Coordinates of C-alpha atoms in Angstrom, one line a residue:
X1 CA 4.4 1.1 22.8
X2 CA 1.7 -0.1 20.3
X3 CA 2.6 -1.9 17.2
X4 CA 0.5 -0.4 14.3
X5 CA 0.8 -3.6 11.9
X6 CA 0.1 -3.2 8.5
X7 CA -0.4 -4.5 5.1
X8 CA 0.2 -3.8 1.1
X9 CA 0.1 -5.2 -2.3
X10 CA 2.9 -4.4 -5.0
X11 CA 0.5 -5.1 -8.1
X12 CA 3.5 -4.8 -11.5
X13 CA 2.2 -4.7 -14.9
X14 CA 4.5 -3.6 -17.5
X15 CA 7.1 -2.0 -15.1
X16 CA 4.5 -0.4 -13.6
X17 CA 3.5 -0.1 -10.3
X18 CA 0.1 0.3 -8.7
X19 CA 0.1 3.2 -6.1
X20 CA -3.0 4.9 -4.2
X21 CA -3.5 8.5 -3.5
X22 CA -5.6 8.9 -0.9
X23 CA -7.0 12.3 1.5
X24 CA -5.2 11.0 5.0
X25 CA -5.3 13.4 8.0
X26 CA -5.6 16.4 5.9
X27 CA -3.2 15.6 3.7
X28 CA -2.8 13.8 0.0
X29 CA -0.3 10.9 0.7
X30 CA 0.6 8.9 -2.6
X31 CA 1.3 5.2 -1.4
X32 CA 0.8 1.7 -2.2
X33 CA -2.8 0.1 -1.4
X34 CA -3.2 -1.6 1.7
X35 CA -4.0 -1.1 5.1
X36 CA -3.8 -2.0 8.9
X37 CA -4.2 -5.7 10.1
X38 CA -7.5 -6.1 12.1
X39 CA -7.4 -8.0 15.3
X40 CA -7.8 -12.0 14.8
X41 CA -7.3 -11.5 10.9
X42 CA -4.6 -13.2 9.1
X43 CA -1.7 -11.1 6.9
X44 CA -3.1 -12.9 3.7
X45 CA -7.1 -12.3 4.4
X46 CA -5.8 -8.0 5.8
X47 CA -4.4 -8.0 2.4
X48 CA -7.6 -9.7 0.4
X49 CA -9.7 -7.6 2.5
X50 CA -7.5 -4.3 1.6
X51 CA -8.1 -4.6 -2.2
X52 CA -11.5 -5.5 -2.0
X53 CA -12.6 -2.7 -0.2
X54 CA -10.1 -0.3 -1.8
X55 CA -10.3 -1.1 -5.4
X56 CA -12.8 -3.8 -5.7
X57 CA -10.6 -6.5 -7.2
X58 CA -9.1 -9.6 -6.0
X59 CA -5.8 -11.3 -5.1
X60 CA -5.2 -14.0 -6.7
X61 CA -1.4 -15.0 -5.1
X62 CA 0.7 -13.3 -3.2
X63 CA 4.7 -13.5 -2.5
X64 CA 6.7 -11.6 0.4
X65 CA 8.5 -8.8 -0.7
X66 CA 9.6 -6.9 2.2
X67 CA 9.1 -6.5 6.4
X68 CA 10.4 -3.1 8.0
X69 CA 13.3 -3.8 10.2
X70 CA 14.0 -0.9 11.5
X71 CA 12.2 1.2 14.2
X72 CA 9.4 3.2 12.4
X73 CA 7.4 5.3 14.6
X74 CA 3.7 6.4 13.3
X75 CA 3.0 9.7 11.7
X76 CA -0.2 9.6 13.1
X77 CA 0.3 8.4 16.4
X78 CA 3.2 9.3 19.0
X79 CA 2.3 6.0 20.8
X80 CA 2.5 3.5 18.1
X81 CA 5.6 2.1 16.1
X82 CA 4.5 1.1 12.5
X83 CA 5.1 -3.0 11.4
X84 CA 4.4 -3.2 7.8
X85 CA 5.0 -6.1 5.9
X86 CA 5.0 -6.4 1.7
X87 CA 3.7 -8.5 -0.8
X88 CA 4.1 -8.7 -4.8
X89 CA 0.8 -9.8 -5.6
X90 CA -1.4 -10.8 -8.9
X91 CA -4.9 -9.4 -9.4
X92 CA -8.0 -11.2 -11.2
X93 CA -8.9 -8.0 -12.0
X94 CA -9.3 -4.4 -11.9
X95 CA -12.0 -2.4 -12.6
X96 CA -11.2 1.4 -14.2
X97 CA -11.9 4.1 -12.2
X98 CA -10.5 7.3 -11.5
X99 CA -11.9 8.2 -8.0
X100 CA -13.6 6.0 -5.3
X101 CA -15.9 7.6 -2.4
X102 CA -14.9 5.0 0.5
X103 CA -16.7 5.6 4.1
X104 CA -16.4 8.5 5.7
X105 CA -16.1 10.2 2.3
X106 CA -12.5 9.9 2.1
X107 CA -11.1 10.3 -1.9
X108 CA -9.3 7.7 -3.0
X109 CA -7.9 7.5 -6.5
X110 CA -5.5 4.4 -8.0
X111 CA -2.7 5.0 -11.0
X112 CA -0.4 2.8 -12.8
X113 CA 3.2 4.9 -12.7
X114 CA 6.4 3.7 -13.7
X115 CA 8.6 2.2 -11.9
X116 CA 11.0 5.1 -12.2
X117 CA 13.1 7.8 -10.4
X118 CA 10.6 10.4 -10.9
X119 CA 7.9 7.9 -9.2
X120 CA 9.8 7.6 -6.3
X121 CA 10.2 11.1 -5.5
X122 CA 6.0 11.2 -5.2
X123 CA 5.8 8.9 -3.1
X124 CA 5.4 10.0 0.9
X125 CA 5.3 7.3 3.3
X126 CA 9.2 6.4 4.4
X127 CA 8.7 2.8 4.3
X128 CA 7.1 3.1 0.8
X129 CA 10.1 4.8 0.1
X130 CA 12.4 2.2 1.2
X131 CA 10.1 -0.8 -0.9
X132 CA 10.4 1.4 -3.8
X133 CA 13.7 1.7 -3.7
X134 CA 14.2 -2.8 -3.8
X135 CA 11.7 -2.1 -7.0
X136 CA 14.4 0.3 -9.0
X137 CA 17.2 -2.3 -8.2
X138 CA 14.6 -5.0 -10.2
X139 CA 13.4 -3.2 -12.6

């Protein structure tokens, strides 16, 4: 079996927390920014590279949060069991934006939302789930 390994940033401004919506295999999935680690490419520069291309701003530190440890298999793919691994991270800026045509004209729209009960039931990913969860015990 594969291991899909993958990368995000938990940006936290104000008790708020920066999530992605993004149109993935026919389907809106609300999430937190990142993306998969490219072969030969450190966790630190997947994550740089992550919020470049996704929301044009740059990481300035990031601290581990959270590694899945627990079998996760991939939604997209049968074959592939899904590593992700999370950092709280600080941004030098963002630019304001509402959408984002990325390649392959895929929407792509960052919020702030609260770091709140009602937040957590939006998001779809299960191991997002689980990360947000560690964010309501701290804030």
């Amino acid at each position: 079996m594969e291991i899909n390994l993958r990368v995000y940033g938990l940006a936290i401004r104000n008790n708020h927390v920066l999530v992605s919506k993004e149109y993935i295999a026919n389907k809106w999935l609300i999430k937190f920014p990142g993306g998969g680690v490219q072969p030969q490419e450190s966790l630190s520069d997947a994550l740089c590279r992550e919020f470049r291309e996704e929301m044009q701003c740059t990481v300035s530190e990031a601290q581990h949060f959270y590694t899945t440890d627990a079998y996760v298999p991939s939604w997209f793919d049968s074959k592939q069991r899904v590593l992700s691994i999370y950092y709280t991270i600080s941004l030098l800026e963002l630019k304001p934006y509402n959408a984002l045509v990325l390649p392959k004209h895929t929407e792509h729209e960052v919020f702030w939302a609260p770091i709140s009960l009602a937040t957590f039931n939006t998001i779809d990913l299960p191991i997002d789930r689980t990360v947000f969860k560690r964010l309501l015990d701290l804030y």
